[in-house]
CSV table of N, CA and C in Angstrom, one decimal:
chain,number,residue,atom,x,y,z
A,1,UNK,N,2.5,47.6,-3.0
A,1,UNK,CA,2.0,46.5,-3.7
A,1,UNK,C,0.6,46.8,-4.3
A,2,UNK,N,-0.1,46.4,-5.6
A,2,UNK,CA,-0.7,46.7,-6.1
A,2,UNK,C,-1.6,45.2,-6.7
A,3,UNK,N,-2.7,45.2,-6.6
A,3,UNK,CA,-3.3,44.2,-7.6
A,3,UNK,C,-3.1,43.7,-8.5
A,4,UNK,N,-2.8,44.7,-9.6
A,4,UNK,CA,-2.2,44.1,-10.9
A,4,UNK,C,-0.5,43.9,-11.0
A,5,UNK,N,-0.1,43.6,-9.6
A,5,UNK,CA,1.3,43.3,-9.8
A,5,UNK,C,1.6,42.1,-9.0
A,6,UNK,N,0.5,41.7,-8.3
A,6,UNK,CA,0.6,40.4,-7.6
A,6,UNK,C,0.5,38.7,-8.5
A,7,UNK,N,1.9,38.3,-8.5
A,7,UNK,CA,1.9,37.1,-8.7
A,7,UNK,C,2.4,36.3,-8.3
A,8,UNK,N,2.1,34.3,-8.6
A,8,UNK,CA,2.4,33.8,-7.7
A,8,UNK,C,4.0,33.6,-7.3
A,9,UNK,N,4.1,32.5,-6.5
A,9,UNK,CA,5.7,32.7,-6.0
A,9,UNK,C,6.4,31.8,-7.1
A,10,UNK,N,7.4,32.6,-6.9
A,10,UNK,CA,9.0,31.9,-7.8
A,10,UNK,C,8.6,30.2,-7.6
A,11,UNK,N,8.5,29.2,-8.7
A,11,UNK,CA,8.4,27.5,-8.5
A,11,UNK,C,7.4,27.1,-8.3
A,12,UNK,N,6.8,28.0,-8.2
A,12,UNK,CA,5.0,27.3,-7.6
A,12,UNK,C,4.1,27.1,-8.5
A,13,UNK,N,4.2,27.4,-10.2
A,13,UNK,CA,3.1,27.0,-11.3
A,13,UNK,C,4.3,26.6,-12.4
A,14,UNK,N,4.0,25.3,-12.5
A,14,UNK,CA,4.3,24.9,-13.6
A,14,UNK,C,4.0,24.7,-15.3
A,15,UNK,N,4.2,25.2,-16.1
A,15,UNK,CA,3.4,24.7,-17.3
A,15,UNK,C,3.3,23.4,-17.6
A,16,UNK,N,2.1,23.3,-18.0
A,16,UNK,CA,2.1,21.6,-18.3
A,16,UNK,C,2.6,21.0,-19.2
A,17,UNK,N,2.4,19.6,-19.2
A,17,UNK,CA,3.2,18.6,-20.3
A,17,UNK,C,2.4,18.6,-21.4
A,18,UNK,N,2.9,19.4,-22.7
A,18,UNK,CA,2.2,19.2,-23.7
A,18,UNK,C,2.7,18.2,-24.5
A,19,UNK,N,2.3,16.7,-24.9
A,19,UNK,CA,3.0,15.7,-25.2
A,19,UNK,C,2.9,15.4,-26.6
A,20,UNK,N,3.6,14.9,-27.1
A,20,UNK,CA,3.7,14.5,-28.7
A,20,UNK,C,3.3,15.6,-29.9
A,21,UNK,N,4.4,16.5,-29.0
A,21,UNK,CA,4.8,17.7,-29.9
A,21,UNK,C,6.0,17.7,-30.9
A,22,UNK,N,6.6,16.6,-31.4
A,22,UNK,CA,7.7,17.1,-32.2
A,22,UNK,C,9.0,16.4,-31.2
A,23,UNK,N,10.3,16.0,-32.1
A,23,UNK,CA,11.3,15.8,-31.2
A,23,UNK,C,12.0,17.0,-30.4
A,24,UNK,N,11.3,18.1,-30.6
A,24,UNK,CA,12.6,19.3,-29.7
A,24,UNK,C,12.0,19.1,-28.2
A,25,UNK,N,10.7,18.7,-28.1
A,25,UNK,CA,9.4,18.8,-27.2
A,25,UNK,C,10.1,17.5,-25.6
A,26,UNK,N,11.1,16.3,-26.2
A,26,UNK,CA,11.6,15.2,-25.7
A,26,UNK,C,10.5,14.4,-25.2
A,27,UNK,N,9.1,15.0,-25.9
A,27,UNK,CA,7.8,13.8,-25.6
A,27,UNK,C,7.6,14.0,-27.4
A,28,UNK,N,7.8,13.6,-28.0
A,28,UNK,CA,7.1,13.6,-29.4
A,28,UNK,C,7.2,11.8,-29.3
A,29,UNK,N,6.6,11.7,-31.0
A,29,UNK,CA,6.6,10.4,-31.1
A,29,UNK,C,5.6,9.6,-30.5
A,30,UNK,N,6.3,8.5,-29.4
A,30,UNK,CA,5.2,7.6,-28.5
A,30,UNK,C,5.0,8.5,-27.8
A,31,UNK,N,5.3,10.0,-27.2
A,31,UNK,CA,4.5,10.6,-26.3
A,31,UNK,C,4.8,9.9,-24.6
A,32,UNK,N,5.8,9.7,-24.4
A,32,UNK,CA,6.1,8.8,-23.2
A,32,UNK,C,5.6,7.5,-22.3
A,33,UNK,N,5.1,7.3,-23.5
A,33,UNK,CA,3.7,6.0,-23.3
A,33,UNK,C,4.6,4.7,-24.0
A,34,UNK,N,6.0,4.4,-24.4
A,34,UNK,CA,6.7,3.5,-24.9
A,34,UNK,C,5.6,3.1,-25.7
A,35,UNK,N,6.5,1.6,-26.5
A,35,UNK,CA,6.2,1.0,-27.6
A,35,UNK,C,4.8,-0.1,-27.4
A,36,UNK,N,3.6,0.1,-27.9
A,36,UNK,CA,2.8,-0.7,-28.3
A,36,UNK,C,2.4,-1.4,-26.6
A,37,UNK,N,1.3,-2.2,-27.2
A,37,UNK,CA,0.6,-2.6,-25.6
A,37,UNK,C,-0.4,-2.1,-25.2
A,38,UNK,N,-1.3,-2.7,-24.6
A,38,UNK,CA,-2.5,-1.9,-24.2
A,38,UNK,C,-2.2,-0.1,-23.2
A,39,UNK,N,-1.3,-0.3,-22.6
A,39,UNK,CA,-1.1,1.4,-21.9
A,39,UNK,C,-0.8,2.4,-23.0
A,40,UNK,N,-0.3,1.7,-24.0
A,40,UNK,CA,-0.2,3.0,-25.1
A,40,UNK,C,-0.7,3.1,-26.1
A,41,UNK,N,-2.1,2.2,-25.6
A,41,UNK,CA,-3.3,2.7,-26.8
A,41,UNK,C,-4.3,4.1,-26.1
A,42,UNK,N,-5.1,4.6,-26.7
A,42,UNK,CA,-6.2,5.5,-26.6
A,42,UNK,C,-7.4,4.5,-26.1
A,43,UNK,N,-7.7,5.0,-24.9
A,43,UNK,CA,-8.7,3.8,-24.4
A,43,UNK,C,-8.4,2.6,-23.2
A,44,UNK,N,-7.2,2.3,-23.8
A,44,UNK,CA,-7.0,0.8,-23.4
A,44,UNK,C,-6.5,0.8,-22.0
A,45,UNK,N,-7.2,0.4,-20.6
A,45,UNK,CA,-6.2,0.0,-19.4
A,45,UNK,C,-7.4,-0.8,-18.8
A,46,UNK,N,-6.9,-1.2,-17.6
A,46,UNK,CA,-7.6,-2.2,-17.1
A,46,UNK,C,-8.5,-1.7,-15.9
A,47,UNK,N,-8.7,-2.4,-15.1
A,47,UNK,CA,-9.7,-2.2,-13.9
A,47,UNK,C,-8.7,-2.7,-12.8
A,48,UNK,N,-9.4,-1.8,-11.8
A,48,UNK,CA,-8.3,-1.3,-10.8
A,48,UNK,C,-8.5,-2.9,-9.4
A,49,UNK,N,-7.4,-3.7,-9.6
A,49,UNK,CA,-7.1,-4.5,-9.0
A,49,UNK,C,-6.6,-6.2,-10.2
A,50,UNK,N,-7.1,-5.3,-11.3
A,50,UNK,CA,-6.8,-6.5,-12.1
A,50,UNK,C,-5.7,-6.6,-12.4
A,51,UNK,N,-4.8,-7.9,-12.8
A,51,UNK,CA,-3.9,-8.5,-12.6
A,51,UNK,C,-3.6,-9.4,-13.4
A,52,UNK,N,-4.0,-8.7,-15.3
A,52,UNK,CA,-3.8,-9.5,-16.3
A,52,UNK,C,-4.7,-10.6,-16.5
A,53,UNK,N,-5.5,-11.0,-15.6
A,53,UNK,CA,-6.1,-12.3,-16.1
A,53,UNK,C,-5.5,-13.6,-14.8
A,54,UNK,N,-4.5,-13.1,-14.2
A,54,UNK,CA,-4.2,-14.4,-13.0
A,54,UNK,C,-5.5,-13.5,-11.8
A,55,UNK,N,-5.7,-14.5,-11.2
A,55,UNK,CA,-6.4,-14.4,-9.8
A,55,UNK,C,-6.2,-13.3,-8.9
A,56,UNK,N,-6.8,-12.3,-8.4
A,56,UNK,CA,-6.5,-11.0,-7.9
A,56,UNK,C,-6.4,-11.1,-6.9
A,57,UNK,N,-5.4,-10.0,-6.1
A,57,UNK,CA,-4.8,-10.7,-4.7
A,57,UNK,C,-6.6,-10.9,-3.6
A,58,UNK,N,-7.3,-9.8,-4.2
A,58,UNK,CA,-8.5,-9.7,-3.1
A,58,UNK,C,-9.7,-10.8,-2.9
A,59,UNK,N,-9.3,-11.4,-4.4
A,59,UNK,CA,-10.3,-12.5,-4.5
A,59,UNK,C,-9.5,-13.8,-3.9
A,60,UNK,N,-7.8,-13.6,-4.1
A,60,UNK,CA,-7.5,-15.4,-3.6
A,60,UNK,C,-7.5,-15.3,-2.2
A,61,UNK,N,-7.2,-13.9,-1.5
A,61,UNK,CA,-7.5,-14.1,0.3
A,61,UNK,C,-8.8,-14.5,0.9
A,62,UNK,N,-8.9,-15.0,2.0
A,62,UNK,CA,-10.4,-15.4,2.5
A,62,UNK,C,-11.0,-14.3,2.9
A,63,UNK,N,-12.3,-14.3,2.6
A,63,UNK,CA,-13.5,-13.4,3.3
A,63,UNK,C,-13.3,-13.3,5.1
A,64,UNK,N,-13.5,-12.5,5.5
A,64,UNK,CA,-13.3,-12.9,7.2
A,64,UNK,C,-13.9,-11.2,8.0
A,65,UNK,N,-14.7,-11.5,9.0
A,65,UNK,CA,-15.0,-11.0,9.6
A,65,UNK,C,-16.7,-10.1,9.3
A,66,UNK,N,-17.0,-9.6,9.8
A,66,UNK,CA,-18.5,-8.4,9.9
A,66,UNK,C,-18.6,-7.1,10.8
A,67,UNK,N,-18.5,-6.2,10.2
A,67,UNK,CA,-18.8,-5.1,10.8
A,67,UNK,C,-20.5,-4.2,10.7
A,68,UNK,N,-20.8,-4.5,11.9
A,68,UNK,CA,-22.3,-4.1,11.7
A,68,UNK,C,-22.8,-2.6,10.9
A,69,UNK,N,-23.5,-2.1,10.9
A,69,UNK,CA,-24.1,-0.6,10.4
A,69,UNK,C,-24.4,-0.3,11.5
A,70,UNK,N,-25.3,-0.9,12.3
A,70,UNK,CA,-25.7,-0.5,13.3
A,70,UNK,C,-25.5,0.0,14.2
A,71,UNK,N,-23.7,0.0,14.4
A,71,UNK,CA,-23.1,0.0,15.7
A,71,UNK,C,-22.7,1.8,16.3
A,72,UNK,N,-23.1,2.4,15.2
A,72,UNK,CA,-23.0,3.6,15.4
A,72,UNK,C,-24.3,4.5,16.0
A,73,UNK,N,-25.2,3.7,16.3
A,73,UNK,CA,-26.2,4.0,17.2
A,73,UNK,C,-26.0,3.6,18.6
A,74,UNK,N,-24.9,2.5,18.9
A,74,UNK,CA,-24.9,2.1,20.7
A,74,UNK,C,-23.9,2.7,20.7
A,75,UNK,N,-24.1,2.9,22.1
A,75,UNK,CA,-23.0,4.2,22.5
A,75,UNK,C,-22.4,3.4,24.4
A,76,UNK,N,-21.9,3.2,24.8
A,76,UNK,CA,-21.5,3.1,26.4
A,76,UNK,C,-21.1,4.1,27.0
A,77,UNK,N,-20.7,4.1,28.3
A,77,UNK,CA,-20.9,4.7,29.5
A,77,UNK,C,-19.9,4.1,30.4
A,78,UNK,N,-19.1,4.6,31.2
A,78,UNK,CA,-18.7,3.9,32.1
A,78,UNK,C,-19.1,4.2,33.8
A,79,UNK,N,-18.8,3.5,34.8
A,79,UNK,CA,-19.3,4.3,36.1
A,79,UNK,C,-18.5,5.2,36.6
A,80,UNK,N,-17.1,5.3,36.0
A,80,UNK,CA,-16.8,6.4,36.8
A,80,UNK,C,-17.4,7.6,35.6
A,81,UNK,N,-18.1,7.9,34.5
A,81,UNK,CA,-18.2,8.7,33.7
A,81,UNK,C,-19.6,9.5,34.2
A,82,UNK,N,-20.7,8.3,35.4
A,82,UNK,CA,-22.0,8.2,35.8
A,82,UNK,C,-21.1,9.0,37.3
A,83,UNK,N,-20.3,8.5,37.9
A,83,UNK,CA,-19.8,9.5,39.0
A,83,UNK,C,-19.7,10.7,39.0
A,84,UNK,N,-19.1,11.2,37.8
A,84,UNK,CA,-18.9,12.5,37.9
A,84,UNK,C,-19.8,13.4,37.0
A,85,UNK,N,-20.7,12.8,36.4
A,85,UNK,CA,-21.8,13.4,36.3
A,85,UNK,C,-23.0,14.0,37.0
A,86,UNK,N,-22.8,13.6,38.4
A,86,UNK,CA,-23.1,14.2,39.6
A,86,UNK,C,-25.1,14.5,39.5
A,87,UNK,N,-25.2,13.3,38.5
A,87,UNK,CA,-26.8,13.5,39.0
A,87,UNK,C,-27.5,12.2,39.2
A,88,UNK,N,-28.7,12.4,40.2
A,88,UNK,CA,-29.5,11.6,40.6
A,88,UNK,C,-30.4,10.6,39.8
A,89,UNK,N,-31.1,11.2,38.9
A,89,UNK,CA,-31.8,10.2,37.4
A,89,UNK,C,-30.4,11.0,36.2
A,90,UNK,N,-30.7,9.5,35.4
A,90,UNK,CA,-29.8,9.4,34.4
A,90,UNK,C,-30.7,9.0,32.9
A,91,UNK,N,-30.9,10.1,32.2
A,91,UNK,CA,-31.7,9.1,31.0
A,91,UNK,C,-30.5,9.5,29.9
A,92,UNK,N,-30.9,9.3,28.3
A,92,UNK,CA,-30.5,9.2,27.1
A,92,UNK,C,-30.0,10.7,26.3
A,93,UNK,N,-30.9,11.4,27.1
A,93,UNK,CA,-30.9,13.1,26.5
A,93,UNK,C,-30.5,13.7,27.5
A,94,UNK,N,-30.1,13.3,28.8
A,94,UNK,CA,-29.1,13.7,29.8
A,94,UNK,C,-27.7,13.8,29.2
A,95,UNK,N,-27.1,12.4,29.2
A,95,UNK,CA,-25.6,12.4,28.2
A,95,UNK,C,-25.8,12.7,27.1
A,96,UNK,N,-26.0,12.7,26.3
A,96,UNK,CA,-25.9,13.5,25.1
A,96,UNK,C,-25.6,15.3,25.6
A,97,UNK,N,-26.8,15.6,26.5
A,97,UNK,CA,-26.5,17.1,26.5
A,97,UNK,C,-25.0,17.1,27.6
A,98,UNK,N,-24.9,16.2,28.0
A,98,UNK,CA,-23.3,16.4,28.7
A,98,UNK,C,-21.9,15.9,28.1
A,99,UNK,N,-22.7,15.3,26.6
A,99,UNK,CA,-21.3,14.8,25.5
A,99,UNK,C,-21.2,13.8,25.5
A,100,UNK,N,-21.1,12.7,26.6
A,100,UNK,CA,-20.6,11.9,27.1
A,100,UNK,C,-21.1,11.0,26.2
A,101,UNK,N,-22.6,10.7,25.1
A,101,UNK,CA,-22.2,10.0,24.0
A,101,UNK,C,-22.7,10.8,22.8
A,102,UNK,N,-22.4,10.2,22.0
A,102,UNK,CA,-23.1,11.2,20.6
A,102,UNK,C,-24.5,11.3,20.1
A,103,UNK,N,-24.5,12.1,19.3
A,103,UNK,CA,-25.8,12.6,18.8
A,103,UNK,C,-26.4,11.4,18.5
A,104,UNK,N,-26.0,10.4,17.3
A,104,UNK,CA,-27.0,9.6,16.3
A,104,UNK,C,-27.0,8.3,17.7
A,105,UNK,N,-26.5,8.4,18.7
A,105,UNK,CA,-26.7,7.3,19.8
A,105,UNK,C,-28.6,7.2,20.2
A,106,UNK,N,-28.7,5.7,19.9
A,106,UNK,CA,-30.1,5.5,20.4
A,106,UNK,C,-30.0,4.4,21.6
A,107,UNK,N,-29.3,3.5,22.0
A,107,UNK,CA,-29.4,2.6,22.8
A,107,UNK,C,-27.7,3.1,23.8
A,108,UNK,N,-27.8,2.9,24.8
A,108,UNK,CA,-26.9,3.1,25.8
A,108,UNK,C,-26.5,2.3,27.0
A,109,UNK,N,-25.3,1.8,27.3
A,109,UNK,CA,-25.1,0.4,28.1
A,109,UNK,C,-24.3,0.7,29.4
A,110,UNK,N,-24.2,1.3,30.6
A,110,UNK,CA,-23.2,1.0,31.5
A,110,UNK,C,-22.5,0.3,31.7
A,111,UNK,N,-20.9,0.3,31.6
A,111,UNK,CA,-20.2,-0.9,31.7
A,111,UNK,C,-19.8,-1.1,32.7
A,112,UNK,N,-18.7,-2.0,33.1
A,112,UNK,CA,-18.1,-2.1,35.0
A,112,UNK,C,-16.7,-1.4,34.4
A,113,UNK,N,-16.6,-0.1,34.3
A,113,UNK,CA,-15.1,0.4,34.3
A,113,UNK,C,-14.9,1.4,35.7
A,114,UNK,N,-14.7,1.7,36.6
A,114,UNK,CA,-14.0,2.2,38.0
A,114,UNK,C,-15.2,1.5,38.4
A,115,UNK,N,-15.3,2.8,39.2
A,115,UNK,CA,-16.4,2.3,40.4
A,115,UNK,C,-17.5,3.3,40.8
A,116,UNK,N,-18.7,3.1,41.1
A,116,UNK,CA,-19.5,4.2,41.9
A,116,UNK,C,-20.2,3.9,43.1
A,117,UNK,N,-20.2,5.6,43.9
A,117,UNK,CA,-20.8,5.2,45.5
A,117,UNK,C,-21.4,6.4,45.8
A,118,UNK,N,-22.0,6.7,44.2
A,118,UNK,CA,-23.3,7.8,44.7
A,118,UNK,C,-24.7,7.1,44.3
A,119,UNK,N,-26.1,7.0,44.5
A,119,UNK,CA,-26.9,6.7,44.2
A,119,UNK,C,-27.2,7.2,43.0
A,120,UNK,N,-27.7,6.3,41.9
A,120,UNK,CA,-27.9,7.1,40.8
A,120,UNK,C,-29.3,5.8,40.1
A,121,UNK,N,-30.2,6.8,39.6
A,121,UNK,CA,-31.4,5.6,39.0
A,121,UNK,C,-31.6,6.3,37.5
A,122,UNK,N,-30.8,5.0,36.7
A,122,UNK,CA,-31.0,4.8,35.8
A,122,UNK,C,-32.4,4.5,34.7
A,123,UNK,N,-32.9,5.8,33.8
A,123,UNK,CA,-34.1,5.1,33.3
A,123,UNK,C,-33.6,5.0,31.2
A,124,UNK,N,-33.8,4.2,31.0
A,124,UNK,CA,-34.0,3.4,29.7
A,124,UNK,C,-32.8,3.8,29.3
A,125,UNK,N,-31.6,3.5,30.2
A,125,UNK,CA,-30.5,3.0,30.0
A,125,UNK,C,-30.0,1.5,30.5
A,126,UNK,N,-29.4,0.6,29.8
A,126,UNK,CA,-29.1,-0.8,30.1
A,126,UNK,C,-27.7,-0.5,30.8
A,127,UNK,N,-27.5,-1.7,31.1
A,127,UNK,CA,-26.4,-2.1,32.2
A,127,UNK,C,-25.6,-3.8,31.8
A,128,UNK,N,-24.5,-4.1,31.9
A,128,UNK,CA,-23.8,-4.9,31.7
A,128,UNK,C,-23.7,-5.7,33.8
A,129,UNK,N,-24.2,-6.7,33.4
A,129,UNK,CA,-23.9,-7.7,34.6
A,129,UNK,C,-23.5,-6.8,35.7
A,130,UNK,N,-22.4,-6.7,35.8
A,130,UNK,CA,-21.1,-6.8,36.9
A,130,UNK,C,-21.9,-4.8,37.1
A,131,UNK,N,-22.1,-3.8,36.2
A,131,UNK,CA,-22.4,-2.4,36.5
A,131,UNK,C,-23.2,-2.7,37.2
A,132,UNK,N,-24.3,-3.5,36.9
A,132,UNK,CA,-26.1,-3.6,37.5
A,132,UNK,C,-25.5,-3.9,38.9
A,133,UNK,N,-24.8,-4.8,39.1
A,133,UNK,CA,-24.4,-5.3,40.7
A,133,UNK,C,-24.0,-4.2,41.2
A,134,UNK,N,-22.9,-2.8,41.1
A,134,UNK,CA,-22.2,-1.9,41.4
A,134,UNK,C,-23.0,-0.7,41.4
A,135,UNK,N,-24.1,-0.8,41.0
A,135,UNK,CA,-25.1,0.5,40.4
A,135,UNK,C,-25.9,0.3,42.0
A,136,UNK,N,-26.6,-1.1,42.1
A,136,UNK,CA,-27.1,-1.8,43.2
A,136,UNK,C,-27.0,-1.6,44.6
A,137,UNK,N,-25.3,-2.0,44.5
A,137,UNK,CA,-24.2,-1.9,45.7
A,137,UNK,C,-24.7,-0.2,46.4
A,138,UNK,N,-24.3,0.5,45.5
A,138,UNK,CA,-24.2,1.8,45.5
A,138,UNK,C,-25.5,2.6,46.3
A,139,UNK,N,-26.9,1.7,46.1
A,139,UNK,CA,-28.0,2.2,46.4
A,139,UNK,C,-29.0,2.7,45.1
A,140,UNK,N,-28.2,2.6,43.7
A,140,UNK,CA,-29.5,3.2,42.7
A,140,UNK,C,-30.1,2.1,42.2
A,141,UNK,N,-30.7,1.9,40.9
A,141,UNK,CA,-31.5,0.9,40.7
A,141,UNK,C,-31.7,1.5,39.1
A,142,UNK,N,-32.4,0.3,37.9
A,142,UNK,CA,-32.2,0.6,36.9
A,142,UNK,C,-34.1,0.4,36.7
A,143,UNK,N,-34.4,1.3,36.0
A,143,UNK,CA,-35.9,1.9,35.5
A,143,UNK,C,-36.1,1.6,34.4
């Protein structure tokens, strides 16, 4: 095999539709754009959701709900994720360097998901109710 003998495979490039070439072409004429109407003028179509002029489905449904921007800065934790992390202080640049939340994470919350029964002291990470009790139980405390 050679360079100048490499081409693509059998079906795989098609020539294109060259339109409103003549009738042998089977696009001449209207060019497969049928008769008259705004789609088979030059220029003419509408905006994407319009609907002739009746009421568009996005405008007659109700508005509902909010999704913050923000939320991609809080990040959680759970206690069995603080168990097996196997250390004694816990800050913000701890988990991150162990993965456990992401990079653009600035605010971080322990939740009550398993359990823990190692001492562990939490600094300028928050805690949800029911963790702070379990964090407590356990012997650590939040800083």
């Amino acid at each position: 095999m050679e360079l100048n003998t490499i081409k693509p495979g059998a079906g795989s490039k098609k020539p294109r539709r060259r339109v409103g070439r003549g009738i042998g072409s089977g696009l001449g004429k209207t060019a497969g754009r049928g008769h008259k109407g705004q789609k088979s003028r030059a220029g003419g179509y509408h905006k994407v959701g319009f609907e002739g002029g009746q009421m568009p489905l996005q405008r007659r449904l109700p508005k509902r709900g909010f999704k913050s921007h923000n939320l991609k800065f809080n990040g959680e934790i759970s206690l069995t994720a603080l168990e097996l992390l196997g250390q004694d202080e816990v800050d913000l640049l701890m988990l991150k360097a162990a993965g456990l939340v992401a990079e653009l994470v600035r605010n971080v919350k322990v939740i009550k998901s398993g359990a823990i029964t190692r001492k562990v002291v939490l600094k300028g990470i928050g805690a949800t109710a029911g963790a702070k009790a379990a964090i407590e139980a356990a012997g650590g405390s939040l800083a």
